[in-house]
Coordinates of C-alpha atoms in Angstrom, one line a residue:
M14 CA 0.0 0.0 0.0
R15 CA 2.9 2.4 0.7
K16 CA 4.1 2.0 -2.9
R17 CA 0.7 3.0 -4.1
F18 CA 0.7 6.0 -1.9
D19 CA 4.2 7.0 -3.0
S20 CA 3.1 6.8 -6.6
I21 CA 0.1 9.0 -6.1
Q22 CA 2.0 11.4 -4.0
A23 CA 4.7 11.8 -6.6
A24 CA 2.0 12.5 -9.2
A25 CA 0.5 15.1 -6.9
R26 CA 3.8 16.8 -6.4
A27 CA 4.5 16.8 -10.1
E28 CA 1.1 18.5 -10.8
P29 CA 0.6 20.6 -7.7
C30 CA -2.3 22.8 -8.9
P31 CA -4.4 21.3 -11.7
D32 CA -6.4 23.9 -13.7
W33 CA -10.2 23.9 -13.7
P34 CA -10.6 22.1 -17.1
L35 CA -8.7 19.1 -15.7
R36 CA -10.6 19.2 -12.4
A37 CA -13.9 19.4 -14.3
A38 CA -12.9 16.5 -16.5
R39 CA -12.3 14.3 -13.5
L40 CA -15.6 15.3 -12.0
R41 CA -17.4 14.4 -15.2
A42 CA -15.6 11.1 -15.2
L43 CA -16.9 10.5 -11.7
R44 CA -20.4 11.3 -12.8
Q45 CA -20.0 8.9 -15.8
M46 CA -18.8 6.2 -13.5
L47 CA -21.8 6.7 -11.2
D48 CA -24.3 6.7 -14.1
E49 CA -22.9 3.7 -15.8
N50 CA -22.7 1.6 -12.7
R51 CA -25.8 2.8 -10.8
R52 CA -27.7 -0.5 -11.1
R53 CA -24.7 -2.7 -10.5
L54 CA -23.7 -0.8 -7.4
G55 CA -27.3 -0.9 -6.1
Q56 CA -27.5 -4.6 -6.6
A57 CA -24.2 -5.1 -4.8
L58 CA -25.5 -3.1 -1.9
A59 CA -28.8 -5.2 -1.9
R60 CA -26.7 -8.4 -1.7
D61 CA -24.5 -7.0 1.1
F62 CA -27.5 -6.0 3.2
G63 CA -29.5 -9.1 2.4
Q64 CA -32.3 -6.7 1.2
R65 CA -32.0 -3.0 0.4
P66 CA -34.4 -1.4 -2.2
Q67 CA -32.9 0.2 -5.2
A68 CA -35.3 3.1 -4.6
E69 CA -33.7 3.7 -1.2
T70 CA -30.2 3.6 -2.8
D71 CA -31.3 6.0 -5.5
L72 CA -32.9 8.4 -3.0
A73 CA -30.2 8.4 -0.2
E74 CA -27.1 7.8 -2.2
I75 CA -27.3 8.2 -6.0
F76 CA -29.3 11.5 -5.9
P77 CA -27.2 13.4 -3.4
A78 CA -24.0 12.1 -4.9
R79 CA -25.0 13.2 -8.4
A80 CA -26.3 16.5 -7.1
G81 CA -23.0 17.1 -5.4
I82 CA -21.1 16.5 -8.6
R83 CA -23.4 18.9 -10.5
H84 CA -23.0 21.5 -7.8
A85 CA -19.2 21.3 -8.0
L86 CA -19.1 21.5 -11.8
R87 CA -21.3 24.6 -11.6
H88 CA -19.4 26.4 -8.9
G89 CA -15.9 24.9 -8.7
R90 CA -14.2 27.4 -11.0
G91 CA -15.5 30.2 -8.8
W92 CA -14.3 28.4 -5.6
M93 CA -10.8 28.3 -7.1
R94 CA -10.5 32.0 -7.6
R95 CA -8.4 34.1 -5.2
R96 CA -10.4 35.8 -2.5
P97 CA -9.6 39.4 -1.7
A98 CA -8.7 40.1 1.9
R99 CA -8.4 43.3 3.9
T100 CA -5.0 44.9 4.1
G101 CA -4.3 47.0 7.1
P102 CA -4.1 50.8 6.4
W103 CA -0.5 50.9 7.7
F104 CA 0.5 48.6 4.8
W105 CA -1.2 50.4 1.9
P106 CA -0.8 50.3 -1.1
A107 CA 0.1 46.6 -0.6
R108 CA -2.6 44.0 -1.3
S109 CA -3.7 40.8 0.4
W110 CA -5.7 37.8 -0.8
V111 CA -6.4 34.1 0.0
Q112 CA -5.4 31.7 -2.7
P113 CA -7.0 28.2 -2.5
R114 CA -4.5 25.5 -3.4
P115 CA -4.8 21.7 -3.5
L116 CA -3.5 19.8 -0.4
G117 CA -2.1 17.0 -2.5
V118 CA -3.2 13.4 -1.5
V119 CA -6.4 13.0 0.5
G120 CA -7.3 9.8 2.2
I121 CA -11.0 8.9 2.6
V122 CA -12.2 6.1 4.9
V123 CA -15.7 5.0 4.0
P124 CA -18.3 3.3 6.3
W125 CA -20.7 0.4 5.3
N126 CA -24.0 2.1 5.9
Y127 CA -24.0 4.5 2.9
P128 CA -20.8 3.5 1.1
L129 CA -21.8 5.0 -2.3
F130 CA -22.6 8.5 -1.1
L131 CA -19.9 8.5 1.5
S132 CA -17.4 7.6 -1.2
I133 CA -18.7 9.9 -4.0
G134 CA -19.5 12.9 -1.8
P135 CA -16.0 13.5 -0.2
L136 CA -14.4 12.4 -3.5
T137 CA -16.3 15.1 -5.3
D138 CA -15.0 17.7 -2.9
A139 CA -11.4 16.4 -3.1
L140 CA -11.3 16.3 -6.9
A141 CA -12.9 19.8 -7.2
A142 CA -10.2 21.1 -4.9
G143 CA -7.5 19.6 -7.2
N144 CA -6.4 16.7 -5.0
R145 CA -5.7 13.1 -5.8
V146 CA -7.4 10.5 -3.6
M147 CA -6.9 7.1 -1.9
L148 CA -10.2 5.7 -0.8
K149 CA -10.6 2.8 1.8
L150 CA -13.9 0.9 1.5
S151 CA -15.5 -1.0 4.3
E152 CA -15.0 -4.8 4.5
H153 CA -18.6 -5.0 5.8
A154 CA -20.0 -4.3 2.3
P155 CA -17.7 -6.5 0.3
G156 CA -19.8 -6.8 -2.8
F157 CA -20.1 -3.0 -3.1
A158 CA -16.4 -2.6 -2.5
E159 CA -15.5 -5.0 -5.3
A160 CA -17.9 -3.4 -7.7
F161 CA -16.8 0.2 -6.8
A162 CA -13.1 -0.7 -7.1
E163 CA -13.6 -2.2 -10.5
A164 CA -15.6 0.8 -11.8
A165 CA -13.1 3.3 -10.4
A166 CA -10.2 1.4 -12.2
R167 CA -12.1 1.7 -15.5
H168 CA -12.7 5.5 -15.2
F169 CA -9.6 6.8 -13.4
D170 CA -5.8 6.4 -13.6
A171 CA -4.5 4.8 -10.4
D172 CA -2.5 7.9 -9.6
V173 CA -5.7 10.0 -9.5
L174 CA -7.9 7.6 -7.6
A175 CA -6.7 4.5 -5.8
V176 CA -9.3 2.3 -4.2
V177 CA -8.3 0.1 -1.3
T178 CA -10.2 -2.9 0.1
G179 CA -9.6 -5.2 3.0
G180 CA -10.2 -5.6 6.7
P181 CA -9.1 -3.9 9.9
E182 CA -5.4 -4.5 9.4
V183 CA -5.6 -2.8 6.0
A184 CA -7.6 0.0 7.5
A185 CA -4.9 0.5 10.2
E186 CA -2.2 0.6 7.6
F187 CA -4.2 3.0 5.5
A188 CA -4.7 5.5 8.4
A189 CA -1.0 5.4 9.1
L190 CA -0.1 6.8 5.7
P191 CA 1.2 10.4 5.6
F192 CA -1.8 11.9 3.8
D193 CA -2.2 15.6 3.4
H194 CA -5.7 15.2 4.8
L195 CA -7.6 12.2 6.1
L196 CA -11.4 12.1 6.2
F197 CA -13.1 9.4 8.2
T198 CA -16.8 8.5 8.7
G199 CA -17.7 5.9 11.3
S200 CA -17.9 5.2 15.0
G201 CA -16.3 7.2 17.7
R202 CA -14.2 4.2 18.9
V203 CA -12.6 3.8 15.5
G204 CA -12.4 7.5 15.0
R205 CA -10.1 7.8 18.0
Q206 CA -7.8 5.1 16.5
V207 CA -7.8 6.9 13.2
M208 CA -6.9 10.2 14.8
Q209 CA -4.1 8.6 16.8
A210 CA -2.6 7.0 13.7
A211 CA -2.9 10.3 11.8
A212 CA -1.2 12.2 14.7
A213 CA 2.1 10.3 14.0
N214 CA 2.3 12.1 10.7
L215 CA 0.7 15.4 11.8
T216 CA -2.0 14.6 9.3
P217 CA -5.1 16.9 9.7
V218 CA -8.3 15.0 10.0
T219 CA -12.0 15.4 9.4
L220 CA -14.0 13.0 11.6
E221 CA -17.8 12.3 11.2
L222 CA -18.7 10.1 14.1
G223 CA -22.4 10.1 14.8
G224 CA -23.8 9.8 18.3
K225 CA -27.2 10.0 19.9
S226 CA -29.1 12.5 17.8
P227 CA -32.2 13.7 19.6
A228 CA -35.6 14.7 18.2
L229 CA -37.4 17.1 20.5
V230 CA -41.2 17.5 20.2
A231 CA -42.2 20.8 21.8
P232 CA -45.6 21.0 23.5
D233 CA -47.0 23.1 20.6
A234 CA -45.8 20.8 17.8
P235 CA -48.5 18.9 15.8
L236 CA -47.9 15.3 16.9
A237 CA -49.0 13.6 13.7
H238 CA -46.5 15.6 11.7
A239 CA -43.7 14.9 14.1
V240 CA -44.4 11.2 14.1
D241 CA -44.4 11.1 10.3
R242 CA -41.1 12.9 9.9
I243 CA -39.4 11.1 12.8
M244 CA -40.4 7.7 11.6
T245 CA -39.4 8.5 8.1
G246 CA -35.9 9.5 9.2
K247 CA -35.6 6.6 11.6
L248 CA -36.6 3.8 9.3
L249 CA -34.6 4.8 6.2
N250 CA -32.1 2.1 5.8
A251 CA -33.6 0.3 8.8
G252 CA -32.2 3.0 11.1
Q253 CA -28.6 2.4 9.9
T254 CA -28.0 6.1 9.4
C255 CA -25.5 8.2 11.3
I256 CA -27.9 11.2 11.5
A257 CA -31.1 9.1 12.2
P258 CA -33.1 10.4 15.1
D259 CA -31.8 8.2 17.9
Y260 CA -34.4 9.0 20.6
V261 CA -37.4 11.3 21.0
L262 CA -38.0 13.8 23.8
L263 CA -41.7 14.7 24.1
P264 CA -44.3 15.8 26.7
R265 CA -45.2 13.0 29.0
A266 CA -48.9 13.1 27.9
G267 CA -47.7 12.5 24.3
I268 CA -46.1 9.1 24.9
E269 CA -49.1 6.9 24.2
P270 CA -50.4 9.0 21.3
F271 CA -46.9 8.9 19.7
I272 CA -46.8 5.1 19.9
A273 CA -50.3 4.8 18.5
E274 CA -49.5 7.2 15.6
A275 CA -46.2 5.3 14.9
R276 CA -48.0 2.0 14.7
T277 CA -50.4 3.5 12.2
W278 CA -47.5 5.0 10.2
V279 CA -45.6 1.7 10.0
A280 CA -48.8 -0.2 8.9
R281 CA -49.3 2.4 6.1
H282 CA -45.8 2.7 4.9
Y283 CA -44.4 -0.9 5.5
P284 CA -47.4 -3.2 5.3
R285 CA -46.8 -7.0 5.6
L286 CA -43.3 -6.3 6.9
E287 CA -41.9 -9.9 6.5
G288 CA -42.2 -9.7 2.7
N289 CA -42.0 -6.0 2.2
V290 CA -39.3 -5.2 -0.4
D291 CA -39.1 -1.5 0.7
Y292 CA -37.7 -2.3 4.2
S293 CA -33.9 -2.8 4.5
R294 CA -32.2 -5.5 6.5
I295 CA -29.5 -5.2 9.1
I296 CA -26.1 -5.3 7.4
N297 CA -24.7 -8.5 9.0
D298 CA -25.2 -11.0 11.8
A299 CA -22.9 -9.2 14.3
Q300 CA -25.0 -6.0 14.0
F301 CA -28.2 -8.0 14.3
R302 CA -27.0 -9.8 17.4
R303 CA -25.9 -6.5 18.9
L304 CA -29.3 -4.9 18.5
D305 CA -31.1 -8.1 19.8
D306 CA -28.8 -8.1 22.8
W307 CA -29.5 -4.4 23.6
I308 CA -33.2 -5.0 23.4
A309 CA -32.9 -8.0 25.8
Q310 CA -30.8 -5.9 28.2
A311 CA -33.3 -3.1 28.2
R312 CA -36.2 -5.5 28.7
D313 CA -34.5 -7.3 31.6
A314 CA -33.7 -3.9 33.2
G315 CA -37.4 -3.0 33.2
A316 CA -37.9 -1.1 29.9
A317 CA -41.2 -1.5 28.1
L318 CA -41.1 -2.7 24.5
H319 CA -43.7 -1.5 22.0
P320 CA -43.5 -3.4 18.7
L321 CA -44.8 -1.3 15.7
S322 CA -45.4 -4.3 13.5
D323 CA -46.7 -7.9 13.9
A324 CA -43.6 -9.2 12.3
A325 CA -41.0 -10.9 14.5
P326 CA -37.3 -10.4 14.4
D327 CA -35.7 -13.0 12.0
P328 CA -32.0 -13.7 12.5
A329 CA -31.9 -15.7 9.3
S330 CA -32.9 -12.8 7.0
R331 CA -31.7 -10.2 9.5
L332 CA -35.1 -8.6 9.6
M333 CA -35.3 -6.3 12.6
P334 CA -38.9 -4.8 12.9
P335 CA -39.3 -1.3 14.1
L336 CA -39.7 -1.0 17.9
I337 CA -40.4 1.8 20.4
V338 CA -38.9 1.5 23.8
T339 CA -40.0 3.5 26.9
D340 CA -38.0 3.6 30.1
A341 CA -35.0 2.5 28.0
Q342 CA -32.0 1.2 30.0
G343 CA -28.4 0.2 29.2
P344 CA -26.9 0.6 25.8
L345 CA -30.2 1.8 24.2
A346 CA -30.2 4.8 26.5
E347 CA -26.4 5.4 26.4
Q348 CA -25.0 4.5 23.0
E349 CA -25.9 5.2 19.3
I350 CA -28.4 2.6 18.3
F351 CA -27.9 2.4 14.6
G352 CA -31.0 0.3 14.0
P353 CA -34.9 0.6 13.9
I354 CA -35.3 1.0 17.7
L355 CA -36.6 4.3 19.0
P356 CA -36.6 5.2 22.7
L357 CA -39.1 7.8 23.9
V358 CA -38.1 10.0 26.8
P359 CA -40.9 12.0 28.5
Y360 CA -40.5 15.4 30.0
D361 CA -42.7 17.7 32.1
R362 CA -41.0 21.0 31.3
L363 CA -39.2 22.0 28.1
R364 CA -36.1 23.1 30.1
E365 CA -36.0 19.5 31.4
A366 CA -35.7 18.2 27.9
V367 CA -33.0 20.7 27.0
D368 CA -31.0 19.8 30.1
H369 CA -31.3 16.1 29.1
I370 CA -29.5 16.9 25.8
L371 CA -27.0 19.2 27.4
A372 CA -25.9 16.5 29.9
R373 CA -24.8 14.3 27.1
P374 CA -22.1 14.5 24.4
R375 CA -22.9 16.9 21.6
P376 CA -24.9 15.1 18.8
L377 CA -24.2 15.0 15.1
A378 CA -27.8 16.1 14.4
F379 CA -30.7 17.7 16.3
Y380 CA -34.4 17.7 15.3
P381 CA -36.6 20.2 17.1
F382 CA -40.3 20.2 16.3
T383 CA -42.1 23.4 17.1
Q384 CA -44.2 26.1 15.4
D385 CA -43.3 28.7 18.0
D386 CA -40.4 31.1 17.1
E387 CA -39.5 31.8 20.7
T388 CA -39.3 28.1 21.5
L389 CA -37.1 27.6 18.4
A390 CA -34.9 30.4 19.4
L391 CA -34.4 28.9 22.9
L392 CA -33.6 25.5 21.4
L393 CA -31.1 26.8 18.8
G394 CA -29.5 29.1 21.4
T395 CA -28.9 26.3 23.9
V396 CA -28.3 23.0 22.0
A397 CA -25.1 22.6 20.0
A398 CA -25.2 19.9 17.4
G399 CA -23.3 19.2 14.2
G400 CA -26.4 20.2 12.2
V401 CA -30.1 20.9 12.7
T402 CA -33.3 20.2 10.7
V403 CA -36.3 22.0 12.1
N404 CA -39.7 20.3 11.8
D405 CA -38.2 17.4 9.8
T406 CA -35.3 15.0 9.9
L407 CA -32.2 14.4 7.8
M408 CA -32.9 17.2 5.4
H409 CA -30.0 19.5 6.4
V410 CA -27.5 16.9 5.0
A411 CA -29.0 17.2 1.5
Q412 CA -28.3 21.0 1.3
L413 CA -25.1 21.6 -0.6
G414 CA -25.0 25.2 0.6
L415 CA -24.7 23.9 4.2
P416 CA -21.6 22.4 5.7
F417 CA -22.0 18.9 7.1
G418 CA -20.0 17.9 10.2
G419 CA -19.9 17.0 13.8
I420 CA -19.0 18.8 17.0
G421 CA -17.2 17.4 20.0
A422 CA -17.8 13.7 20.4
S423 CA -19.8 13.6 17.1
G424 CA -16.8 14.7 15.1
M425 CA -14.6 17.6 13.8
G426 CA -14.5 19.5 10.6
A427 CA -17.1 19.7 7.9
W428 CA -17.6 19.0 4.2
H429 CA -20.2 19.3 1.4
G430 CA -20.1 21.8 -1.4
K431 CA -17.9 24.9 -0.9
A432 CA -17.3 23.8 2.7
G433 CA -15.8 20.6 1.5
F434 CA -13.8 22.4 -1.2
D435 CA -12.3 24.7 1.5
R436 CA -11.7 21.8 3.9
L437 CA -9.7 19.9 1.3
S438 CA -7.8 23.0 0.1
H439 CA -5.0 25.0 1.7
L440 CA -6.4 28.5 1.8
M441 CA -3.1 30.1 1.3
P442 CA -2.7 33.7 2.5
V443 CA -0.8 36.0 0.2
F444 CA 0.5 39.5 0.9
R445 CA 1.9 41.4 -2.1
Q446 CA 4.1 44.4 -1.1
A447 CA 3.8 47.5 -3.2
R448 CA 6.9 49.0 -4.9
P449 CA 6.6 52.3 -3.0
N450 CA 6.1 51.3 0.7
G451 CA 7.1 52.5 4.1
A452 CA 8.5 49.2 5.5
G453 CA 12.0 50.7 5.7
L454 CA 10.8 53.3 8.2
L455 CA 10.5 50.5 10.8
A456 CA 14.0 49.1 10.3
P457 CA 16.8 49.6 12.8
P458 CA 18.6 51.7 14.0
Y459 CA 15.6 52.5 16.2
G460 CA 16.1 56.2 16.5
A461 CA 13.9 59.3 17.0
R462 CA 12.0 58.7 13.8
F463 CA 11.1 55.1 14.8
R464 CA 10.0 56.2 18.3
M465 CA 7.8 58.9 16.8
L466 CA 6.2 56.4 14.4
M467 CA 5.6 53.9 17.2
R468 CA 3.9 56.5 19.4
W469 CA 1.6 57.3 16.5
M470 CA 0.9 53.6 15.7
L471 CA 0.3 52.6 19.3
R472 CA -2.3 55.4 19.8
L473 CA -4.6 53.8 17.2

């Protein structure tokens, strides 16, 4: 792997700042790769998950990936331009500006839950910024990894995009390479290991780590609307989404009506769940066992389980039906669930709900539901999250004009659109001295003239 890195790094050093026509050609090649392999990649993902509808892959992966490429092609030339910066009046008539430059070689570590979008999205930002890329795909979606690697090899030279596959040992070797930037999406536990490996090379990192993203239903919010949008966000990809609503805070009197509404919603959107082709499966046996164990631990600790479907969990097909949990205990209350299980947490006063969120690590996403501007101002002014969607779920991640990233335990750094271009560029400050200038007046010997100038300058 080190030889592959050295080769791509040498190519980056030989071509340190590609012009826009070359960057645009690489973005168009990426779009062509995506268009030509859409079905094949979707089918590979369906096999890896056991069942995953092409419609879900199109909606949650193909569409945002393609939109990101189109956005970069439309705006990338402008992002490349130098950006005027203020020059202090003492230095006039000199000029200052910021010049975006490629970093060089960017490493991207891709998770298994949305491997297509979380490959193409960061890759789009990296190519628009003029970088070359090494991309490590997850071993938990092996069919997708094989199909993506073959497609990339047909559309890109190996010194522009190199795709790496393999297990944890390969991932550890990958993270230890001296990239110019390393972008990782995954769990906080692995994120710490990635950051530690990167630190040995002083490699800057962007980490997208997830966490327990809350939905908060304010007393004034229409409950039916909140249930509809929360369940939609929760059950996409069977809950295996880093920004899925992880639990719901709502007024105590709303618990039973929420459960009833959610059962109705599931019956309407996922009828006959056992054979429903629109409902995804859990990615592998280990993840299914983890969810099953967490449910058992919660039940044994006194939690109440509220199935939202008549279907039973099926380890053979990895079907995990949607479930609401009240009085959640153990891992369901403490760790990111990453499955179709939704704890409900009652509150009596809105401040109590806010304090519940503030007492925990900052989440990747926050979903307040309210029609009251004062309530929204309070929530946005007190809760810090990586991103927020108001009166809906997930939608902020689809906005290319918004950065996407975490805060604290949910990550560091942001990408998407111009934010991603800037993150994967060196925004190089440039100061151009004018031919007539007064810099010599501040040079030694520090006599009377210097002291007079300093008195003048220090008064301002």
